């Protein structure tokens, strides 16, 4: 079985470059379905999730080719609006094609993406939102089916600022005549990137990044070139790699504003973070302090950085407390970190961490994407050898993370 083998203990030093944001690329790829022209996306890493989305779009009839770090998308030949179970089960984000298909063709049939390791992850907010926009959406034989051509924009309110629902509803509303207002929208930077992408294709959307988004429907979308924003979660993972190894790393291609929720917390515990015009220098001091945090929708502390930050707190003497408010089952990394000697107690959504100045390498398994990242980070700190298996989760969201970490001094190898 393929594994990552890490010999911990080296302080990381040097420069590492962040790739384009997976969570911006996936909705933007779905939004490409709106265009009957050629769309070129640049800054696209080679990730499993992106391959799954490419497969999904290809099944619908899109023609996609990769040229270096770009994806070239031709949506002229879309001939199907139905996504079968074998593809939608592979990735929850495949349900993002529903909004674009409804907006362009007035019909979509998507197999349920099913459960996921970090919680039940329902799509009720997406479905309620489509219905509130004026589409007719119902469940049939394991599929979500949507149809209709709403005649007028409406005002809708999300019960919770779901990232995926906000993105899906922006796309679904983009062709509805008149003005659609989405209240209590998610404010993540990836939603701003989606808005920018759509507007450059011809949409009329304002407000992404705020909790009220205003969409004026348009009839047609053209082709464009778009460079995706840097991945704030990959950047955050490298920030913690510098902190946990008490290293000194320059991280290139970072949007300083997007990493503020994490940077503020890391500064609080004593990590030095110095932004420059081209990136971010991060220095992990030897005397870091414990802390408490709660995951929240953006601009709160990102749930996608919770496991990695917990790995760091496990190496800082004193008691830290983490509250996970976004996903009900996002502590799958805890038993694995415990195998490495971490002292973490979980009660419901609360985790109490008694930090130590030593962890020991062990054989551990990545249960999901960010849990995998947390284990890599713990392995960089731990004495002895850490062997991580189930790499398919890590490959979903990190491009060659072992090579990037190796380039800044980590002793890490990918073995068959
Ligand atoms: C996106 C990100 C994911 C990140 C998450 C939260 C992508 C591809 N993925 O996921 O990496 O962890 O945002 O920042 O961008 N919920 C419902 N009903 C719904 C929709 C969501 O109850 O219809 C719940 C979810 O189960 C979860 C919470 O709302 O508990 C947040 O989910 P959401 O913001 O929708 O996350 P995703 O878009 O799935």
Coordinates of C-alpha atoms and ligand atoms in Angstrom, one line a residue:
X1 CA 0.0 0.0 0.0
X2 CA 1.3 3.4 -0.9
X3 CA 2.5 5.5 2.1
X4 CA 4.2 8.7 3.1
X5 CA 7.2 8.0 5.3
X6 CA 8.4 10.9 7.4
X7 CA 11.4 11.2 9.7
X8 CA 10.5 14.1 11.9
X9 CA 12.6 16.6 13.7
X10 CA 14.1 18.9 11.0
X11 CA 13.3 22.6 11.1
X12 CA 11.9 23.5 7.7
X13 CA 13.7 26.4 5.9
X14 CA 13.3 27.8 2.4
X15 CA 10.7 28.8 0.0
X16 CA 7.6 27.0 -1.2
X17 CA 4.8 27.9 -3.6
X18 CA 1.1 27.5 -3.1
X19 CA -1.1 26.2 -6.0
X20 CA -4.5 27.5 -7.1
X21 CA -7.4 27.0 -4.7
X22 CA -9.2 23.7 -5.2
X23 CA -12.3 25.1 -3.6
X24 CA -12.4 28.0 -6.0
X25 CA -11.7 25.8 -9.0
X26 CA -14.5 23.2 -8.4
X27 CA -17.4 25.7 -8.5
X28 CA -15.7 27.7 -11.3
X29 CA -15.4 24.5 -13.4
X30 CA -19.1 23.9 -12.7
X31 CA -19.9 27.5 -13.8
X32 CA -18.0 26.9 -17.0
X33 CA -21.1 24.9 -18.0
X34 CA -22.9 28.2 -18.5
X35 CA -20.7 29.2 -21.3
X36 CA -21.1 28.1 -24.9
X37 CA -17.6 29.5 -25.6
X38 CA -14.0 28.5 -24.7
X39 CA -13.0 29.0 -21.0
X40 CA -9.4 28.8 -19.9
X41 CA -8.6 28.4 -16.2
X42 CA -5.0 28.9 -15.2
X43 CA -3.3 28.0 -11.9
X44 CA -5.0 24.6 -11.7
X45 CA -3.1 22.0 -9.7
X46 CA -3.3 18.3 -10.6
X47 CA -5.6 17.0 -7.9
X48 CA -8.0 14.1 -7.7
X49 CA -11.0 16.2 -7.0
X50 CA -10.3 18.3 -10.1
X51 CA -10.1 15.1 -12.1
X52 CA -13.5 13.9 -10.7
X53 CA -15.0 17.3 -11.7
X54 CA -13.5 17.0 -15.2
X55 CA -15.0 13.5 -15.5
X56 CA -18.4 14.8 -14.4
X57 CA -18.3 17.7 -17.0
X58 CA -17.1 15.3 -19.7
X59 CA -20.1 13.0 -19.0
X60 CA -22.3 16.0 -19.6
X61 CA -20.6 16.5 -22.9
X62 CA -18.0 19.2 -22.2
X63 CA -14.7 18.9 -23.9
X64 CA -11.8 19.5 -21.5
X65 CA -8.1 19.4 -22.0
X66 CA -5.2 20.1 -19.7
X67 CA -2.3 22.3 -21.0
X68 CA 0.4 22.7 -18.3
X69 CA -1.3 24.3 -15.3
X70 CA -4.4 25.3 -17.4
X71 CA -7.7 23.6 -18.1
X72 CA -9.3 24.5 -21.4
X73 CA -13.0 23.9 -21.4
X74 CA -15.4 23.9 -24.4
X75 CA -19.0 23.8 -23.4
X76 CA -20.6 24.0 -26.9
X77 CA -21.4 20.3 -27.0
X78 CA -23.2 19.7 -23.7
X79 CA -25.8 17.0 -24.5
X80 CA -26.8 15.6 -21.1
X81 CA -28.0 17.2 -17.9
X82 CA -27.8 14.0 -15.9
X83 CA -25.0 13.0 -13.5
X84 CA -24.9 9.3 -12.6
X85 CA -24.2 7.9 -9.1
X86 CA -20.8 6.5 -9.9
X87 CA -19.4 10.0 -10.4
X88 CA -21.4 12.0 -7.9
X89 CA -20.6 9.6 -5.1
X90 CA -16.9 10.3 -5.6
X91 CA -17.2 13.9 -4.6
X92 CA -19.8 16.0 -2.8
X93 CA -18.8 19.1 -4.9
X94 CA -20.2 17.4 -8.0
X95 CA -23.6 18.6 -6.9
X96 CA -22.4 22.1 -7.9
X97 CA -23.2 21.4 -11.5
X98 CA -26.9 21.5 -10.7
X99 CA -27.1 25.3 -10.4
X100 CA -25.3 25.8 -13.7
X101 CA -27.4 23.2 -15.6
X102 CA -30.7 24.6 -14.3
X103 CA -29.6 28.1 -15.3
X104 CA -28.6 27.1 -18.8
X105 CA -30.9 24.3 -19.7
X106 CA -33.8 24.5 -17.2
X107 CA -33.2 20.9 -16.3
X108 CA -30.8 18.8 -14.1
X109 CA -30.8 15.3 -12.6
X110 CA -28.0 14.6 -10.2
X111 CA -27.5 11.4 -8.2
X112 CA -27.1 12.1 -4.5
X113 CA -23.5 12.5 -3.5
X114 CA -24.1 10.4 -0.3
X115 CA -22.5 10.7 3.1
X116 CA -19.0 11.7 3.9
X117 CA -16.4 10.9 6.5
X118 CA -16.7 14.3 8.2
X119 CA -20.5 14.3 8.7
X120 CA -23.8 13.6 7.0
X121 CA -23.4 16.8 4.8
X122 CA -27.0 17.1 3.6
X123 CA -28.0 19.3 0.6
X124 CA -31.3 20.5 1.9
X125 CA -30.2 24.2 1.7
X126 CA -29.3 23.8 -2.0
X127 CA -32.7 22.2 -2.7
X128 CA -34.7 24.7 -0.7
X129 CA -32.9 27.5 -2.3
X130 CA -33.6 26.2 -5.9
X131 CA -37.2 25.9 -5.0
X132 CA -37.3 29.4 -3.5
X133 CA -35.8 30.7 -6.7
X134 CA -38.7 29.3 -8.6
X135 CA -37.3 26.0 -9.9
X136 CA -39.2 22.9 -9.2
X137 CA -36.8 20.5 -7.4
X138 CA -37.7 17.1 -6.1
X139 CA -36.2 13.7 -5.2
X140 CA -36.7 10.7 -7.4
X141 CA -35.0 7.3 -7.1
X142 CA -31.8 8.5 -5.5
X143 CA -31.6 11.6 -7.8
X144 CA -32.2 15.3 -7.2
X145 CA -34.2 16.4 -10.1
X146 CA -34.7 20.1 -10.9
X147 CA -36.6 21.8 -13.7
X148 CA -38.1 25.1 -14.7
X149 CA -37.4 28.5 -16.1
X150 CA -38.2 31.0 -13.4
X151 CA -39.7 34.2 -14.9
X152 CA -38.6 36.7 -12.3
X153 CA -35.8 37.1 -9.7
X154 CA -36.8 36.8 -6.0
X155 CA -35.4 37.4 -2.6
X156 CA -34.2 34.3 -0.7
X157 CA -32.7 33.8 2.7
X158 CA -30.3 30.9 3.5
X159 CA -30.9 29.3 6.9
X160 CA -27.1 28.9 7.2
X161 CA -24.3 30.5 5.1
X162 CA -23.4 27.3 3.3
X163 CA -20.6 27.7 0.9
X164 CA -21.8 25.2 -1.7
X165 CA -25.4 26.3 -1.5
X166 CA -24.4 30.0 -2.0
X167 CA -22.3 29.0 -5.1
X168 CA -25.1 26.8 -6.5
X169 CA -27.7 29.4 -6.0
X170 CA -25.6 32.2 -7.6
X171 CA -25.2 30.0 -10.7
X172 CA -28.9 29.0 -10.7
X173 CA -29.9 32.7 -10.5
X174 CA -27.5 33.9 -13.1
X175 CA -30.0 33.6 -16.0
X176 CA -33.3 34.4 -14.2
X177 CA -34.7 37.7 -15.5
X178 CA -34.8 40.6 -13.1
X179 CA -33.0 40.8 -9.7
X180 CA -32.4 37.9 -7.3
X181 CA -31.2 38.7 -3.8
X182 CA -29.5 36.0 -1.6
X183 CA -29.4 36.9 2.1
X184 CA -27.2 35.3 4.7
X185 CA -24.9 34.2 1.9
X186 CA -21.5 32.6 2.7
X187 CA -18.6 35.1 2.5
X188 CA -15.7 32.8 1.6
X189 CA -13.0 34.2 -0.8
X190 CA -13.8 31.4 -3.2
X191 CA -17.3 32.9 -3.7
X192 CA -15.7 36.2 -4.7
X193 CA -13.6 34.3 -7.2
X194 CA -16.7 32.6 -8.6
X195 CA -18.5 36.0 -8.9
X196 CA -15.4 37.5 -10.7
X197 CA -15.3 34.6 -13.0
X198 CA -19.0 34.8 -13.8
X199 CA -19.0 38.5 -14.3
X200 CA -16.1 38.3 -16.7
X201 CA -18.2 35.8 -18.7
X202 CA -21.1 38.3 -18.8
X203 CA -23.0 37.8 -15.6
X204 CA -24.1 40.8 -13.4
X205 CA -23.4 39.9 -9.8
X206 CA -22.5 42.1 -6.9
X207 CA -21.9 41.5 -3.2
X208 CA -19.9 38.3 -3.0
X209 CA -17.8 38.5 0.1
X210 CA -20.7 40.2 1.9
X211 CA -23.8 38.4 3.2
X212 CA -26.1 39.9 0.6
X213 CA -25.6 39.0 -3.0
X214 CA -27.5 40.7 -5.8
X215 CA -27.8 38.9 -9.2
X216 CA -29.2 40.5 -12.3
X217 CA -30.1 37.7 -14.8
X218 CA -28.4 37.7 -18.2
X219 CA -29.1 35.6 -21.3
X220 CA -25.7 34.6 -22.5
X221 CA -22.2 33.9 -21.3
X222 CA -19.0 34.2 -23.4
X223 CA -15.6 32.5 -23.2
X224 CA -12.8 33.9 -21.0
X225 CA -9.4 33.3 -19.5
X226 CA -9.3 33.3 -15.7
X227 CA -6.5 32.8 -13.2
X228 CA -7.7 31.2 -9.9
X229 CA -6.9 32.6 -6.5
X230 CA -4.2 30.9 -4.4
X231 CA -5.3 28.1 -2.1
X232 CA -5.6 29.5 1.4
X233 CA -5.8 26.1 3.0
X234 CA -2.7 24.9 1.4
X235 CA -1.0 28.1 2.4
X236 CA -2.3 27.6 6.0
X237 CA -0.9 24.0 6.0
X238 CA 2.6 25.4 5.1
X239 CA 2.2 28.1 7.7
X240 CA 1.7 25.3 10.3
X241 CA 4.5 23.3 8.8
X242 CA 6.8 26.2 9.6
X243 CA 5.4 26.7 13.1
X244 CA 5.3 23.0 14.1
X245 CA 9.0 22.5 13.0
X246 CA 10.0 25.8 14.6
X247 CA 11.2 26.6 11.1
X248 CA 11.5 29.7 8.9
X249 CA 9.6 29.4 5.6
X250 CA 8.7 31.8 2.9
X251 CA 5.4 30.9 1.3
X252 CA 4.9 32.3 -2.2
X253 CA 1.5 33.0 -3.9
X254 CA -0.6 33.8 -0.8
X255 CA -3.5 36.2 -0.7
X256 CA -2.7 37.8 2.6
X257 CA -6.3 38.9 3.3
X258 CA -7.6 35.4 2.9
X259 CA -5.3 33.8 5.5
X260 CA -6.1 36.4 8.2
X261 CA -8.4 34.2 10.4
X262 CA -5.5 31.7 10.7
X263 CA -2.7 34.2 10.9
X264 CA -4.4 36.0 13.8
X265 CA -4.6 32.8 15.8
X266 CA -1.0 31.8 15.0
X267 CA 0.3 35.3 16.0
X268 CA -1.6 34.9 19.2
X269 CA 0.3 31.8 20.1
X270 CA 3.7 33.3 19.2
X271 CA 4.3 32.5 15.6
X272 CA 5.9 35.3 13.6
X273 CA 4.2 36.1 10.3
X274 CA 5.6 38.7 8.0
X275 CA 3.6 39.5 4.8
X276 CA 5.5 40.9 1.8
X277 CA 4.3 41.8 -1.7
X278 CA 5.0 38.3 -3.0
X279 CA 4.1 36.1 -0.1
X280 CA 4.5 35.4 3.6
X281 CA 7.4 34.6 5.9
X282 CA 6.5 32.4 8.8
X283 CA 8.8 31.7 11.7
X284 CA 8.0 29.2 14.4
X285 CA 9.4 30.3 17.7
X286 CA 10.6 27.7 20.3
X287 CA 8.2 29.1 23.0
X288 CA 4.7 28.9 21.6
X289 CA 1.6 29.3 23.8
X290 CA -1.6 27.2 24.0
X291 CA -4.9 28.7 22.8
X292 CA -8.6 28.1 22.3
X293 CA -10.5 28.5 19.0
X294 CA -13.9 27.7 17.5
X295 CA -14.4 27.0 13.8
X296 CA -16.9 29.4 12.1
X297 CA -18.0 30.4 8.6
X298 CA -15.5 32.9 7.0
X299 CA -14.1 35.3 8.2
X300 CA -14.1 33.0 11.3
X301 CA -11.5 30.3 11.9
X302 CA -11.7 27.8 9.0
X303 CA -12.9 24.3 9.7
X304 CA -10.5 23.1 6.9
X305 CA -7.6 24.3 9.1
X306 CA -8.9 22.7 12.4
X307 CA -7.1 19.3 12.1
X308 CA -3.7 20.9 11.2
X309 CA -4.0 23.5 13.9
X310 CA -4.8 20.7 16.4
X311 CA -1.6 18.9 15.4
X312 CA 0.3 22.1 16.2
X313 CA -1.4 22.6 19.5
X314 CA -0.5 19.0 20.5
X315 CA 3.1 20.1 20.4
X316 CA 2.7 23.2 22.6
X317 CA 2.8 22.7 26.4
X318 CA -0.3 23.7 28.2
X319 CA -4.1 23.1 27.6
X320 CA -5.8 24.2 24.4
X321 CA -9.5 23.9 23.6
X322 CA -11.0 23.5 20.1
X323 CA -14.7 23.7 19.3
X324 CA -15.8 22.4 15.9
X325 CA -19.1 24.1 14.9
X326 CA -19.3 23.4 11.2
X327 CA -19.1 19.6 10.8
X328 CA -20.4 17.1 13.4
X329 CA -17.7 14.5 12.9
X330 CA -14.5 16.3 12.1
X331 CA -12.3 14.7 14.8
X332 CA -11.3 11.6 12.9
X333 CA -7.6 12.6 13.1
X334 CA -7.8 12.5 16.9
X335 CA -7.3 8.7 17.4
X336 CA -4.4 8.8 14.9
X337 CA -2.8 11.8 16.6
X338 CA -3.2 9.8 19.9
X339 CA -1.3 6.9 18.3
X340 CA 1.6 9.4 18.0
X341 CA 1.4 10.3 21.7
X342 CA -0.9 13.3 21.5
X343 CA -3.1 13.8 24.5
X344 CA -6.5 14.9 23.2
X345 CA -9.9 14.3 24.8
X346 CA -13.1 14.8 22.8
X347 CA -16.5 15.5 24.2
X348 CA -19.1 16.1 21.5
X349 CA -17.9 19.1 19.5
X350 CA -15.2 20.1 22.0
X351 CA -11.6 18.8 22.0
X352 CA -9.3 19.4 24.9
X353 CA -5.6 19.1 24.0
X354 CA -2.8 18.8 26.6
X355 CA 0.2 19.8 24.6
X356 CA 3.5 18.0 24.9
X357 CA 7.0 18.7 23.9
X358 CA 7.4 15.3 22.2
X359 CA 5.4 13.1 19.8
X360 CA 6.4 9.7 18.6
X361 CA 6.3 8.5 15.0
X362 CA 3.7 5.7 14.3
X363 CA 1.7 4.1 11.5
X364 CA -1.4 6.1 11.0
X365 CA -4.2 6.4 8.4
X366 CA -5.6 9.5 6.7
X367 CA -9.3 9.4 7.2
X368 CA -10.1 12.5 5.2
X369 CA -8.2 15.3 3.3
X370 CA -7.4 17.7 6.1
X371 CA -7.0 14.9 8.7
X372 CA -4.3 13.6 6.4
X373 CA -2.6 17.0 6.3
X374 CA -2.7 17.1 10.1
X375 CA -0.9 13.7 10.3
X376 CA 1.8 14.9 7.9
X377 CA 2.4 17.9 10.1
X378 CA 2.5 15.8 13.3
X379 CA 5.0 13.5 11.5
X380 CA 7.3 16.5 10.7
X381 CA 7.5 17.2 14.5
X382 CA 7.6 13.6 15.9
X383 CA 10.7 11.7 16.8
X384 CA 11.3 8.5 14.8
X385 CA 9.3 7.4 11.7
X386 CA 5.7 8.2 10.8
X387 CA 4.0 6.1 8.1
X388 CA 0.8 7.5 6.7
X389 CA -1.5 5.4 4.5
X390 CA -4.8 6.0 2.6
X391 CA -3.1 8.8 0.6
X392 CA -6.1 9.0 -1.8
X393 CA -7.6 11.5 0.6
X394 CA -4.5 13.7 0.6
X395 CA -4.3 13.5 -3.2
X396 CA -7.8 15.0 -3.4
X397 CA -6.5 18.4 -2.2
X398 CA -2.7 18.7 -2.2
X399 CA -0.5 18.5 -5.3
X400 CA 2.8 16.8 -4.5
X401 CA 2.8 17.8 -0.9
X402 CA 5.7 15.5 -0.2
X403 CA 7.9 17.1 -2.9
X404 CA 7.0 20.6 -1.7
X405 CA 7.9 19.8 1.9
X406 CA 11.0 18.0 0.8
X407 CA 12.1 21.2 -1.0
X408 CA 12.1 23.0 2.3
X409 CA 14.0 20.4 4.2
X410 CA 11.6 17.7 5.3
X411 CA 12.7 14.1 5.4
X412 CA 9.6 12.7 3.6
X413 CA 9.2 10.1 0.9
X414 CA 6.3 8.6 -0.9
X415 CA 6.7 4.8 -1.1
X416 CA 4.9 2.0 -2.9
Ligands
LIG1 C1 -17.1 23.8 1.5 C2 -15.7 23.4 1.2 C3 -15.1 22.5 2.3 C4 -15.3 23.3 3.6 C5 -16.7 23.8 3.8 C6 -16.9 24.7 5.0 C7 -15.7 23.2 -1.2 C8 -15.6 22.3 -2.4 N1 -15.7 22.6 0.0 O1 -17.9 22.6 1.6 O2 -13.8 22.3 2.0 O3 -14.9 22.5 4.7 O4 -17.1 24.6 2.7 O5 -16.0 25.8 5.0 O6 -15.7 24.4 -1.4 N2 -25.1 21.9 5.3 C9 -26.4 21.5 5.5 N3 -27.3 21.5 4.4 C10 -26.8 21.9 3.2 C11 -25.5 22.4 3.0 C12 -24.7 22.3 4.1 O7 -26.8 21.2 6.6 O8 -27.7 21.9 2.2 C13 -24.2 21.9 6.4 C14 -23.1 20.9 6.2 O9 -23.5 19.6 6.5 C15 -22.0 21.4 7.1 C16 -22.2 22.9 7.0 O10 -23.6 23.1 6.6 O11 -22.2 21.0 8.4 C17 -21.3 23.7 6.1 O12 -21.4 23.1 4.8 P1 -21.0 24.0 3.5 O13 -20.7 25.4 3.9 O14 -22.2 23.8 2.6 O15 -19.7 23.3 3.0 P2 -19.5 22.7 1.6 O16 -19.9 23.7 0.5 O17 -19.9 21.3 1.5

